CSV table of C-alpha atoms in Angstrom, one decimal:
chain,number,residue,atom,x,y,z
A,290,MET,CA,-12.1,-48.8,-33.0
A,291,SER,CA,-11.5,-45.3,-34.3
A,292,GLU,CA,-15.1,-44.5,-33.0
A,293,ARG,CA,-14.9,-43.2,-29.6
A,294,LYS,CA,-18.4,-41.8,-27.6
A,295,ILE,CA,-18.0,-39.3,-25.0
A,296,SER,CA,-18.5,-40.5,-21.6
A,297,THR,CA,-16.8,-38.3,-19.3
A,298,ALA,CA,-15.7,-34.8,-19.9
A,299,LEU,CA,-13.7,-31.9,-18.4
A,300,ILE,CA,-14.0,-28.5,-18.7
A,301,SER,CA,-12.2,-25.7,-17.5
A,302,VAL,CA,-12.1,-22.5,-19.1
A,303,TYR,CA,-11.8,-18.8,-18.8
A,304,SER,CA,-15.1,-17.3,-20.0
A,305,LYS,CA,-18.3,-19.1,-19.7
A,306,GLU,CA,-19.8,-17.7,-23.1
A,307,GLY,CA,-21.4,-20.3,-24.9
A,308,LEU,CA,-21.2,-23.2,-22.5
A,309,ASN,CA,-24.3,-23.4,-21.3
A,310,GLY,CA,-25.8,-25.1,-24.5
A,311,VAL,CA,-22.9,-27.5,-24.6
A,312,VAL,CA,-23.5,-28.1,-21.1
A,313,LYS,CA,-27.1,-29.4,-21.3
A,314,LYS,CA,-26.1,-31.1,-24.3
A,315,LEU,CA,-23.7,-33.3,-22.5
A,316,ASP,CA,-25.9,-33.6,-19.6
A,317,ALA,CA,-28.6,-35.5,-21.3
A,318,LEU,CA,-26.6,-37.8,-22.7
A,319,GLY,CA,-25.4,-38.8,-19.3
A,320,VAL,CA,-21.9,-37.7,-20.1
A,321,LYS,CA,-19.8,-37.4,-16.6
A,322,LEU,CA,-18.5,-34.2,-16.2
A,323,LEU,CA,-15.4,-32.8,-14.0
A,324,SER,CA,-14.3,-29.4,-13.1
A,325,THR,CA,-12.6,-26.8,-11.7
A,326,GLY,CA,-13.1,-23.2,-9.6
A,327,GLY,CA,-15.1,-20.8,-11.3
A,328,THR,CA,-16.5,-23.1,-14.0
A,329,GLN,CA,-17.5,-26.1,-11.7
A,330,ARG,CA,-19.5,-23.1,-9.6
A,331,TYR,CA,-21.3,-22.4,-13.2
A,332,ILE,CA,-22.4,-25.8,-13.8
A,333,GLU,CA,-23.8,-26.5,-10.4
A,334,GLU,CA,-25.7,-23.0,-10.8
A,335,LEU,CA,-27.1,-24.3,-14.0
A,336,GLY,CA,-28.2,-27.8,-12.4
A,337,VAL,CA,-26.2,-30.5,-14.1
A,338,LYS,CA,-24.2,-32.3,-11.7
A,339,VAL,CA,-20.6,-32.3,-12.1
A,340,GLY,CA,-17.2,-33.4,-9.8
A,341,ALA,CA,-14.6,-31.7,-8.3
A,342,VAL,CA,-11.2,-31.8,-9.8
A,343,GLU,CA,-10.2,-31.4,-6.2
A,344,ASP,CA,-11.8,-34.4,-4.8
A,345,LEU,CA,-10.2,-36.8,-7.8
A,346,THR,CA,-7.1,-35.7,-7.0
A,347,SER,CA,-7.4,-35.1,-3.2
A,348,TYR,CA,-5.1,-31.9,-3.7
A,349,PRO,CA,-7.0,-28.4,-3.5
A,350,SER,CA,-6.3,-25.5,-5.8
A,351,ILE,CA,-2.9,-23.9,-4.8
A,352,LEU,CA,-0.5,-20.9,-5.5
A,353,GLY,CA,-3.3,-18.3,-5.6
A,354,GLY,CA,-5.2,-20.9,-8.3
A,355,ARG,CA,-1.6,-21.4,-10.6
A,356,VAL,CA,-2.2,-25.0,-10.3
A,357,LYS,CA,-5.3,-26.9,-10.4
A,358,THR,CA,-5.3,-29.2,-12.8
A,359,LEU,CA,-1.4,-30.1,-13.4
A,360,HIS,CA,-2.0,-33.4,-12.0
A,361,PRO,CA,-1.4,-37.6,-13.2
A,362,LYS,CA,-5.0,-38.2,-12.5
A,363,VAL,CA,-6.5,-35.7,-14.7
A,364,PHE,CA,-3.2,-35.7,-17.3
A,365,GLY,CA,-3.0,-39.5,-17.0
A,366,GLY,CA,-7.0,-39.8,-17.6
A,367,ILE,CA,-6.4,-37.5,-21.1
A,368,LEU,CA,-2.9,-39.3,-21.9
A,369,ALA,CA,-3.8,-42.8,-21.9
A,370,ARG,CA,-3.8,-45.2,-24.7
A,371,ARG,CA,-7.4,-47.0,-24.8
A,372,SER,CA,-5.1,-49.2,-27.2
A,373,SER,CA,-2.4,-50.2,-24.8
A,374,ASP,CA,-3.1,-52.7,-22.2
A,375,SER,CA,-0.3,-51.0,-19.9
A,376,ASP,CA,-2.0,-48.3,-19.9
A,377,ARG,CA,-5.2,-49.5,-19.4
A,378,SER,CA,-3.8,-51.9,-16.3
A,379,GLU,CA,-1.8,-48.4,-14.9
A,380,SER,CA,-5.0,-46.4,-14.9
A,381,THR,CA,-7.3,-49.2,-13.5
A,382,ARG,CA,-4.1,-49.4,-10.5
A,383,TYR,CA,-4.2,-45.7,-9.9
A,384,GLU,CA,-7.6,-45.0,-10.1
A,385,ILE,CA,-7.4,-42.7,-12.8
A,386,PRO,CA,-11.0,-42.0,-14.4
A,387,LEU,CA,-9.9,-41.9,-18.4
A,388,ILE,CA,-10.9,-38.7,-20.0
A,389,ASP,CA,-12.3,-38.8,-23.4
A,390,LEU,CA,-13.9,-34.8,-24.2
A,391,VAL,CA,-11.2,-32.0,-22.8
A,392,ILE,CA,-13.2,-28.2,-22.8
A,393,VAL,CA,-10.7,-25.6,-22.1
A,394,ASP,CA,-10.7,-21.8,-23.0
A,395,LEU,CA,-7.4,-20.1,-22.3
A,396,TYR,CA,-6.9,-16.7,-20.2
A,397,PRO,CA,-7.1,-13.8,-22.7
A,398,PHE,CA,-3.2,-13.0,-22.5
A,399,GLU,CA,-3.5,-11.1,-26.0
A,400,ALA,CA,-6.6,-8.8,-24.6
A,401,THR,CA,-5.2,-7.8,-21.4
A,402,VAL,CA,-2.0,-7.0,-23.4
A,403,GLN,CA,-3.9,-4.3,-25.5
A,404,SER,CA,-5.9,-3.6,-22.8
A,405,GLY,CA,-2.8,-1.7,-20.9
A,406,ALA,CA,-2.6,-3.7,-18.4
A,407,ASP,CA,0.5,-3.7,-16.2
A,408,GLU,CA,3.5,-6.1,-16.7
A,409,GLN,CA,2.0,-8.4,-13.1
A,410,GLU,CA,-1.0,-8.7,-14.4
A,411,ILE,CA,-0.1,-9.8,-18.3
A,412,ILE,CA,1.6,-12.4,-16.5
A,413,GLU,CA,-0.8,-13.8,-14.6
A,414,LYS,CA,-2.6,-14.2,-17.7
A,415,ILE,CA,-0.4,-16.9,-19.2
A,416,ASP,CA,-2.1,-19.8,-19.1
A,417,ILE,CA,0.0,-23.0,-17.8
A,418,GLY,CA,-3.2,-25.7,-16.8
A,419,GLY,CA,-4.9,-25.1,-19.4
A,420,ILE,CA,-2.6,-25.0,-22.0
A,421,SER,CA,-1.1,-28.2,-21.0
A,422,LEU,CA,-4.8,-29.5,-21.0
A,423,ILE,CA,-5.0,-28.9,-25.1
A,424,ARG,CA,-1.8,-30.3,-26.2
A,425,ALA,CA,-2.3,-33.3,-23.8
A,426,ALA,CA,-5.5,-34.2,-25.5
A,427,ALA,CA,-4.6,-32.9,-29.0
A,428,LYS,CA,-1.7,-35.3,-28.6
A,429,ASN,CA,-4.1,-38.6,-27.6
A,430,PHE,CA,-6.4,-37.4,-30.2
A,431,GLU,CA,-6.8,-41.2,-31.0
A,432,ASP,CA,-8.9,-41.5,-27.7
A,433,VAL,CA,-9.3,-37.6,-27.0
A,434,LEU,CA,-11.6,-34.9,-28.4
A,435,ILE,CA,-10.4,-31.7,-27.6
A,436,ILE,CA,-11.9,-28.1,-28.2
A,437,SER,CA,-9.5,-25.4,-27.7
A,438,ASP,CA,-11.4,-22.5,-28.0
A,439,ARG,CA,-15.4,-21.4,-27.5
A,440,SER,CA,-15.6,-20.7,-31.1
A,441,MET,CA,-16.1,-24.7,-31.5
A,442,TYR,CA,-18.9,-25.3,-29.0
A,443,GLY,CA,-20.8,-24.8,-32.3
A,444,ASP,CA,-19.3,-28.1,-33.8
A,445,LEU,CA,-19.5,-29.9,-30.5
A,446,GLU,CA,-22.9,-29.2,-30.2
A,447,GLU,CA,-23.2,-30.9,-33.5
A,448,ILE,CA,-21.1,-34.2,-32.6
A,449,LEU,CA,-23.5,-34.5,-29.4
A,450,ASP,CA,-26.8,-33.8,-30.7
A,451,GLY,CA,-25.5,-37.0,-33.3
A,452,GLY,CA,-25.0,-39.0,-29.9
A,453,GLY,CA,-21.8,-37.6,-28.8
A,454,VAL,CA,-19.8,-40.5,-30.7
A,455,THR,CA,-16.8,-39.4,-32.5
A,456,THR,CA,-14.4,-40.9,-35.6
A,457,VAL,CA,-10.4,-40.3,-35.1
A,458,ASP,CA,-10.8,-38.3,-38.2
A,459,ILE,CA,-12.9,-35.6,-36.5
A,460,ARG,CA,-10.8,-35.7,-33.7
A,461,ARG,CA,-7.1,-35.5,-35.4
A,462,ARG,CA,-9.0,-32.0,-37.3
A,463,PHE,CA,-9.9,-30.8,-33.8
A,464,ALA,CA,-6.4,-31.7,-32.7
A,465,ALA,CA,-4.5,-29.9,-35.8
A,466,ARG,CA,-6.8,-26.4,-34.8
A,467,ALA,CA,-5.5,-27.1,-30.7
A,468,PHE,CA,-2.5,-27.2,-31.7
A,469,ASP,CA,-3.3,-24.1,-33.9
A,470,VAL,CA,-4.5,-22.4,-30.6
A,471,SER,CA,-1.6,-23.5,-28.9
A,472,SER,CA,1.2,-22.2,-31.1
A,473,GLY,CA,-0.4,-18.9,-31.6
A,474,TYR,CA,-1.0,-18.4,-27.7
A,475,ASP,CA,2.8,-18.9,-27.4
A,476,THR,CA,3.8,-16.8,-30.3
A,477,ALA,CA,2.0,-14.1,-28.7
A,478,ILE,CA,3.4,-14.4,-25.5
A,479,PHE,CA,7.0,-14.6,-27.3
A,480,ASN,CA,6.5,-11.3,-29.3
A,481,TRP,CA,4.9,-9.6,-25.6
A,482,PHE,CA,8.5,-10.9,-23.9
A,483,THR,CA,10.8,-9.9,-27.1
A,484,GLN,CA,8.8,-6.5,-27.9
A,485,GLY,CA,11.7,-4.4,-26.9
A,486,GLU,CA,14.2,-5.9,-29.2
A,487,GLU,CA,15.4,-4.3,-32.0
A,488,VAL,CA,15.5,-7.5,-33.7
A,489,ARG,CA,14.0,-10.7,-32.6
A,490,SER,CA,16.0,-13.8,-32.3
A,491,SER,CA,13.3,-15.1,-34.6
A,492,PHE,CA,10.3,-14.2,-36.3
A,493,LYS,CA,7.1,-15.8,-35.4
A,494,ARG,CA,4.1,-14.6,-36.5
A,495,SER,CA,0.6,-16.4,-35.7
A,496,THR,CA,-2.3,-14.8,-37.6
A,497,ALA,CA,-6.2,-15.6,-37.7
A,498,PRO,CA,-8.6,-16.4,-39.3
A,499,VAL,CA,-8.3,-17.8,-43.0
A,500,HIS,CA,-10.3,-15.7,-45.6
A,501,ARG,CA,-10.0,-18.4,-48.3
A,502,LEU,CA,-10.1,-16.2,-51.5
A,503,ARG,CA,-11.1,-17.1,-55.4
A,504,TYR,CA,-7.2,-17.6,-56.4
A,505,GLY,CA,-4.1,-15.9,-55.7
A,506,GLU,CA,-2.4,-13.0,-58.2
A,507,ASN,CA,-3.6,-15.1,-60.9
A,508,PRO,CA,-6.1,-17.6,-62.0
A,509,HIS,CA,-3.8,-20.3,-61.6
A,510,GLN,CA,-2.7,-19.7,-58.0
A,511,LYS,CA,-4.2,-20.1,-54.7
A,512,GLY,CA,-4.5,-17.8,-52.4
A,513,ALA,CA,-5.9,-16.9,-48.9
A,514,PHE,CA,-5.7,-13.7,-46.4
A,515,TYR,CA,-4.7,-14.3,-42.4
A,516,GLY,CA,-6.6,-12.1,-40.4
A,517,ASP,CA,-9.5,-9.8,-39.5
A,518,MET,CA,-10.6,-7.6,-42.3
A,519,ASP,CA,-13.4,-7.0,-40.0
A,520,GLU,CA,-11.0,-5.1,-37.4
A,521,VAL,CA,-9.8,-2.3,-39.8
A,522,MET,CA,-13.3,-2.3,-42.5
A,523,GLU,CA,-16.6,-3.1,-43.3
A,524,GLN,CA,-17.7,-4.2,-46.5
A,525,LEU,CA,-20.9,-2.2,-47.5
A,526,HIS,CA,-21.2,-3.7,-50.7
A,527,GLY,CA,-20.0,-5.9,-53.6
A,528,LYS,CA,-18.1,-9.4,-54.6
A,529,GLU,CA,-15.7,-11.2,-52.8
A,530,ILE,CA,-12.5,-9.2,-52.5
A,531,SER,CA,-9.6,-10.9,-54.1
A,532,TYR,CA,-5.9,-10.7,-53.6
A,533,ASN,CA,-5.2,-8.3,-56.1
A,534,ASN,CA,-8.1,-5.9,-54.6
A,535,LEU,CA,-6.6,-6.6,-50.5
A,536,LEU,CA,-2.9,-5.6,-52.4
A,537,ASP,CA,-4.7,-2.1,-54.0
A,538,ILE,CA,-6.7,-2.0,-50.5
A,539,ASP,CA,-3.5,-1.7,-48.5
A,540,ALA,CA,-2.0,0.7,-50.4
A,541,ALA,CA,-4.5,3.2,-50.8
A,542,VAL,CA,-5.6,2.6,-47.0
A,543,SER,CA,-1.4,3.3,-46.1
A,544,LEU,CA,-1.3,6.0,-48.7
A,545,ILE,CA,-4.3,7.8,-47.7
A,546,SER,CA,-3.2,7.9,-44.0
A,547,GLU,CA,-0.8,10.7,-44.9
A,548,PHE,CA,-3.3,13.2,-45.7
A,549,ASP,CA,-5.1,15.7,-43.2
A,550,GLU,CA,-6.7,17.8,-46.3
A,551,THR,CA,-9.4,16.6,-48.0
A,552,THR,CA,-8.0,13.8,-50.2
A,553,VAL,CA,-9.0,11.5,-53.1
A,554,ALA,CA,-6.1,9.3,-54.7
A,555,VAL,CA,-7.0,6.3,-57.6
A,556,LEU,CA,-4.5,3.9,-57.4
A,557,LYS,CA,-3.6,1.3,-59.8
A,558,HIS,CA,-1.4,-1.8,-59.3
A,559,ASN,CA,-0.4,-0.1,-55.3
A,560,ASN,CA,0.3,3.0,-57.5
A,561,ALA,CA,-1.1,6.0,-57.3
A,562,CYS,CA,-2.5,7.2,-60.6
A,563,GLY,CA,-4.3,10.2,-59.4
A,564,ALA,CA,-4.8,12.4,-56.2
A,565,ALA,CA,-5.5,15.5,-55.1
A,566,SER,CA,-6.3,17.8,-52.1
A,567,ARG,CA,-8.6,20.4,-52.2
A,568,ASN,CA,-11.4,22.4,-50.2
A,569,THR,CA,-14.3,20.1,-50.7
A,570,LEU,CA,-14.1,16.5,-51.6
A,571,ILE,CA,-15.8,16.9,-55.3
A,572,GLU,CA,-12.9,19.1,-55.8
A,573,ALA,CA,-10.7,16.4,-54.5
A,574,TRP,CA,-12.2,13.5,-57.2
A,575,ARG,CA,-12.9,15.9,-60.0
A,576,ASP,CA,-8.6,16.7,-60.3
A,577,ALA,CA,-7.6,13.1,-58.9
A,578,LEU,CA,-9.6,11.6,-61.9
A,579,ALA,CA,-7.8,14.5,-63.9
A,580,GLY,CA,-4.4,13.3,-62.9
A,581,ASP,CA,-4.9,10.0,-65.3
A,582,PRO,CA,-8.6,9.2,-66.3
A,583,VAL,CA,-7.3,6.1,-68.7
A,584,SER,CA,-5.8,4.3,-65.9
A,585,ALA,CA,-8.8,5.1,-63.1
A,586,PHE,CA,-10.3,2.4,-65.1
A,587,GLY,CA,-10.6,-0.1,-62.9
A,588,GLY,CA,-9.0,1.5,-60.1
A,589,VAL,CA,-9.5,1.5,-56.2
A,590,ILE,CA,-10.7,5.0,-55.4
A,591,VAL,CA,-9.9,6.1,-51.4
A,592,ALA,CA,-10.6,9.2,-49.6
A,593,ASN,CA,-10.3,10.8,-46.2
A,594,ARG,CA,-13.8,12.5,-45.9
A,595,GLU,CA,-17.6,11.0,-46.0
A,596,ILE,CA,-18.8,10.7,-49.3
A,597,ASP,CA,-21.8,12.7,-50.2
A,598,GLU,CA,-24.2,12.3,-53.2
A,599,GLU,CA,-22.6,15.0,-55.4
A,600,THR,CA,-19.5,13.4,-55.5
A,601,ALA,CA,-20.9,9.9,-55.5
A,602,ARG,CA,-23.0,10.6,-58.5
A,603,GLU,CA,-19.5,12.3,-60.7
A,604,ILE,CA,-17.4,8.8,-59.4
A,605,ASP,CA,-20.7,6.8,-60.3
A,606,LYS,CA,-19.7,7.9,-64.0
A,607,ILE,CA,-16.5,5.7,-64.4
A,608,PHE,CA,-15.8,2.1,-63.9
A,609,PHE,CA,-14.0,1.0,-60.9
A,610,GLU,CA,-13.4,-1.8,-58.7
A,611,VAL,CA,-13.4,-0.6,-54.9
A,612,ILE,CA,-14.0,2.3,-53.2
A,613,ILE,CA,-12.4,3.1,-49.7
A,614,ALA,CA,-14.2,5.8,-47.0
A,615,PRO,CA,-14.1,6.8,-43.6
A,616,SER,CA,-18.6,7.1,-44.1
A,617,TYR,CA,-21.2,7.4,-46.7
A,618,ASP,CA,-24.5,9.2,-47.0
A,619,GLU,CA,-27.0,7.5,-46.9
A,620,LYS,CA,-28.1,8.9,-51.2
A,621,ALA,CA,-24.6,8.2,-51.7
A,622,LEU,CA,-24.4,4.7,-50.8
A,623,GLU,CA,-27.8,4.7,-53.0
A,624,VAL,CA,-26.1,6.0,-55.9
A,625,LEU,CA,-22.8,3.9,-55.8
A,626,LYS,CA,-25.0,0.0,-54.9
A,627,SER,CA,-26.2,0.6,-58.5
A,628,LYS,CA,-23.4,-2.0,-59.8
A,629,LYS,CA,-24.1,-5.2,-58.5
A,630,ASN,CA,-19.8,-6.0,-58.1
A,631,ARG,CA,-19.0,-2.7,-57.0
A,632,ILE,CA,-17.1,-2.9,-53.9
A,633,ILE,CA,-18.1,-0.4,-51.0
A,634,LEU,CA,-15.7,-0.3,-47.9
A,635,ARG,CA,-16.3,1.5,-44.7
A,636,LEU,CA,-12.8,2.1,-43.0
A,637,LYS,CA,-12.4,1.7,-39.7
A,638,VAL,CA,-9.1,2.4,-38.4
A,639,SER,CA,-5.8,2.7,-40.4
A,640,ALA,CA,-3.6,-0.7,-40.9
A,641,ASP,CA,-0.7,0.1,-38.5
A,642,SER,CA,1.7,-2.9,-37.5
A,643,GLU,CA,5.0,-2.3,-36.4
A,644,GLY,CA,6.6,-4.1,-39.1
A,645,THR,CA,6.6,-5.4,-43.0
A,646,PHE,CA,7.7,-8.5,-44.2
A,647,ARG,CA,7.8,-11.4,-47.4
A,648,SER,CA,8.7,-14.4,-47.5
A,649,VAL,CA,12.8,-14.4,-49.9
A,650,LEU,CA,14.3,-17.8,-50.6
A,651,ASN,CA,13.8,-20.1,-48.2
A,652,GLY,CA,13.2,-17.6,-45.1
A,653,VAL,CA,11.4,-14.5,-44.5
A,654,LEU,CA,12.5,-10.7,-44.6
A,655,TRP,CA,11.6,-8.5,-41.9
A,656,GLN,CA,12.1,-4.6,-41.6
A,657,GLU,CA,10.0,-1.5,-39.8
A,658,ARG,CA,7.3,-0.3,-41.3
A,659,ASP,CA,8.6,3.4,-43.2
A,660,GLY,CA,6.7,5.4,-40.7
A,661,ARG,CA,8.8,9.0,-42.0
A,662,THR,CA,6.7,11.8,-43.4
A,663,GLU,CA,8.5,14.8,-43.9
A,664,SER,CA,7.0,17.8,-43.1
A,665,ALA,CA,7.8,21.0,-45.0
A,666,GLU,CA,10.2,21.9,-41.7
A,667,ASP,CA,12.5,18.9,-42.8
A,668,LEU,CA,13.0,19.8,-46.1
A,669,GLU,CA,16.6,21.7,-46.7
A,670,PRO,CA,17.0,24.1,-49.2
A,671,VAL,CA,20.4,23.6,-50.6
A,672,THR,CA,20.3,26.2,-53.8
A,673,SER,CA,20.7,29.5,-53.4
A,674,VAL,CA,16.9,29.9,-54.9
A,675,LYS,CA,14.2,29.1,-52.7
A,676,PRO,CA,10.7,28.1,-53.1
A,677,ASP,CA,7.7,30.1,-52.3
A,678,SER,CA,5.0,28.6,-49.7
A,679,ASN,CA,2.7,27.2,-52.5
A,680,GLN,CA,5.9,25.3,-54.1
A,681,LEU,CA,7.0,23.9,-50.8
A,682,ARG,CA,3.4,22.9,-49.9
A,683,ASP,CA,3.6,20.8,-53.1
A,684,LEU,CA,6.7,19.7,-52.3
A,685,VAL,CA,5.7,17.6,-49.4
A,686,PHE,CA,2.6,16.5,-51.4
A,687,ALA,CA,4.6,15.0,-54.0
A,688,ASN,CA,7.0,13.8,-51.2
A,689,LYS,CA,4.4,11.7,-49.9
A,690,LEU,CA,3.3,10.7,-53.4
A,691,VAL,CA,6.8,9.2,-53.8
A,692,LYS,CA,6.8,7.1,-50.6
A,693,HIS,CA,4.1,5.6,-51.6
A,694,SER,CA,5.6,4.4,-55.1
A,695,LYS,CA,7.2,1.7,-56.4
A,696,SER,CA,10.9,2.5,-57.3
A,697,ASN,CA,12.6,4.0,-59.1
A,698,THR,CA,9.5,6.6,-58.9
A,699,ILE,CA,9.2,10.1,-59.9
A,700,VAL,CA,6.5,12.4,-59.3
A,701,LEU,CA,5.5,15.4,-60.8
A,702,ALA,CA,3.2,17.6,-59.1
A,703,GLY,CA,1.3,21.4,-59.0
A,704,ASN,CA,-1.4,23.3,-56.9
A,705,SER,CA,-1.6,19.7,-54.4
A,706,GLN,CA,-2.2,17.8,-57.3
A,707,LEU,CA,-0.7,14.3,-59.1
A,708,TYR,CA,0.0,15.6,-62.7
A,709,SER,CA,2.0,12.2,-63.4
A,710,SER,CA,4.1,10.0,-62.1
A,711,GLY,CA,6.8,6.9,-63.8
A,712,VAL,CA,7.0,4.3,-61.0
A,713,GLY,CA,8.6,0.6,-61.6
A,714,MET,CA,11.4,1.9,-63.5
A,715,THR,CA,15.0,0.4,-63.8
A,716,SER,CA,16.4,3.9,-64.6
A,717,ARG,CA,15.7,7.7,-62.4
A,718,VAL,CA,15.9,9.0,-66.1
A,719,ASP,CA,13.0,6.9,-67.4
A,720,ALA,CA,11.0,7.9,-64.8
A,721,LEU,CA,11.3,11.4,-65.2
A,722,LYS,CA,10.7,10.6,-68.9
A,723,PHE,CA,7.9,8.7,-68.7
A,724,ALA,CA,6.1,10.9,-65.7
A,725,VAL,CA,6.7,14.2,-68.1
A,726,GLY,CA,5.7,12.5,-71.6
A,727,LYS,CA,2.2,11.3,-69.2
A,728,ALA,CA,1.6,14.8,-68.0
A,729,LYS,CA,2.0,16.3,-71.4
A,730,SER,CA,-0.7,13.8,-72.7
A,731,PHE,CA,-2.7,15.2,-70.0
A,732,GLY,CA,-2.5,18.4,-70.5
A,733,PHE,CA,-0.3,19.8,-67.3
A,734,ASP,CA,2.0,23.0,-67.5
A,735,LEU,CA,5.0,21.4,-66.2
A,736,GLY,CA,6.3,25.3,-65.6
A,737,ASN,CA,4.0,25.1,-62.7
A,738,ALA,CA,5.2,22.0,-61.5
A,739,VAL,CA,6.9,20.2,-58.9
A,740,MET,CA,9.4,17.0,-58.6
A,741,ALA,CA,10.2,14.6,-56.3
A,742,SER,CA,12.5,11.6,-56.4
A,743,ASP,CA,12.4,8.7,-53.7
A,744,ALA,CA,15.9,8.3,-53.6
A,745,PHE,CA,19.2,10.7,-54.7
A,746,PHE,CA,19.8,11.8,-58.5
A,747,PRO,CA,23.5,9.8,-58.7
A,748,PHE,CA,24.3,11.9,-62.0
A,749,SER,CA,23.1,15.6,-62.8
A,750,ASP,CA,21.2,14.1,-65.9
A,751,SER,CA,17.4,14.2,-64.3
A,752,VAL,CA,17.7,17.7,-63.1
A,753,GLU,CA,18.7,18.8,-66.6
A,754,ILE,CA,16.2,17.1,-68.7
A,755,ALA,CA,13.5,18.8,-65.5
A,756,PHE,CA,14.8,22.2,-66.4
A,757,ARG,CA,14.6,21.6,-70.0
A,758,GLU,CA,10.7,20.7,-69.8
A,759,GLY,CA,10.3,24.1,-67.4
A,760,ILE,CA,10.3,22.8,-63.7
A,761,LYS,CA,12.0,25.0,-61.4
A,762,VAL,CA,11.3,22.9,-58.0
A,763,ILE,CA,12.8,19.8,-57.0
A,764,VAL,CA,12.9,18.0,-53.8
A,765,GLN,CA,15.1,14.6,-53.3
A,766,PRO,CA,17.1,12.9,-50.6
A,767,GLY,CA,20.6,14.0,-51.5
A,768,GLY,CA,23.2,11.7,-50.1
A,769,SER,CA,24.9,11.1,-54.0
A,770,VAL,CA,28.9,11.8,-54.2
A,771,ARG,CA,28.2,13.7,-57.0
A,772,ASP,CA,25.1,15.8,-55.3
A,773,ASN,CA,27.4,18.8,-55.8
A,774,ASP,CA,27.0,18.3,-59.9
A,775,SER,CA,23.0,18.8,-59.3
A,776,VAL,CA,23.4,21.3,-56.6
A,777,GLU,CA,25.7,23.4,-59.0
A,778,PHE,CA,23.3,23.0,-62.1
A,779,CYS,CA,20.4,24.4,-59.8
A,780,ASN,CA,22.2,27.5,-58.9
A,781,LYS,CA,23.1,28.0,-63.1
A,782,HIS,CA,19.9,27.4,-63.7
A,783,GLY,CA,17.6,28.9,-60.7
A,784,ILE,CA,16.3,25.7,-60.0
A,785,ALA,CA,15.2,25.2,-56.2
A,786,MET,CA,16.7,22.4,-54.7
A,787,LEU,CA,15.8,21.1,-51.2
A,788,PHE,CA,16.9,17.4,-49.8
A,789,THR,CA,14.8,15.5,-47.0
A,790,GLY,CA,18.2,13.4,-45.7
A,791,VAL,CA,15.4,10.2,-46.4
A,792,ARG,CA,15.2,7.7,-48.8
A,793,HIS,CA,11.9,6.1,-49.8
A,794,PHE,CA,12.5,3.0,-52.0
A,795,ARG,CA,9.5,0.8,-52.3
A,796,HIS,CA,10.2,-2.0,-53.7
């Protein structure tokens, strides 16, 4: 028989939030309640009768509360198979009450870690009894309903409103959610214990909740986002965020976090097609757009200052998918909300994980996040000609853009403005040629430009092309066995070249 009516419930929770309604509905159905410690006292204060687990086991809570429910009379009542004559016979012989419902809310391990608590306090927040109850009840889903998190109370109340009867399909679904909770909990503990290791012995990640997307990268692919997007940003307006939107948003947030100056960037397919730093936001927007007004169509706009009405009215003149900023003034929001599908996001904090990962073949590639950003002091002159202060500022600006562009990439910039870039090319020479042609098509004077490369020049050909186009200042990582060829050419033709010593490949 797949249907089970709840007759006896064990409740053992850390947080009592939301428990009131559940307890009262259980009581109204005549369900016998069992509980421990603080949960028992809470239920009694509600005026509801509850049995003490200590009375059932004839054993007190010991070791400072570390051992409360770990007893055969508790776990026997959860794990006993109702369809097994021998299980039922043993339950009767040893006076083990059959438990139909288990409600658990685990110790807040992750929250304790995030609070900066000391090691001992963190260790004490590793739940033992609760996690054991969850696993036991979930294992015996044929007979027992498990509520493993207070976010499930609403679902439980619906069941109780229907008389407290569950089917095996319902119990199986709740069991799956329970193992999701327990595996996520164990993953957090493992990652805490191994946080000092350079490379962990295994890759474990447990991320929730799930946001089902309309589709993946293409309409024929399913897609989902796992994580709490609300921690990072607030959607103020617009349609549902798509898979491709999220990729661009992530790239935009990562890029804008590099800049302290008032900056606006426009991204398309994860690469900046326009960017500028200026004294005012309206100037930054105009010059960012000027970098490539064609590619900006349907792009993602990101700024690191509040969007004001004047800037909003200028931005509103073009079609774009997403805008991201730390805040918006009231009138600016009115302007930007004029298009119903336009996604408007308020950035709360920059997402900053310790590493990046992606699926490859039958496994996962993990690496540390590229947290290196070179300042002017990190750029080493290797030629007789040295850049002036304005050129040095532009080199730092261009190098930030290179770091966040797909390899192979060349960035041309001047006066803290992106002139153009060649991104995702199979050849560095092709990347440069593309960037040169694009900059010229939008009327930029390359005599005022600096050039940045994400990796070293294996030959002097790129430097030679740059010289022919009038570019006189170059920054690159260096490290080629033929670096001297490029340096000699620069010295011969009055070009300033600087090395960063840091490659910024991005694939």
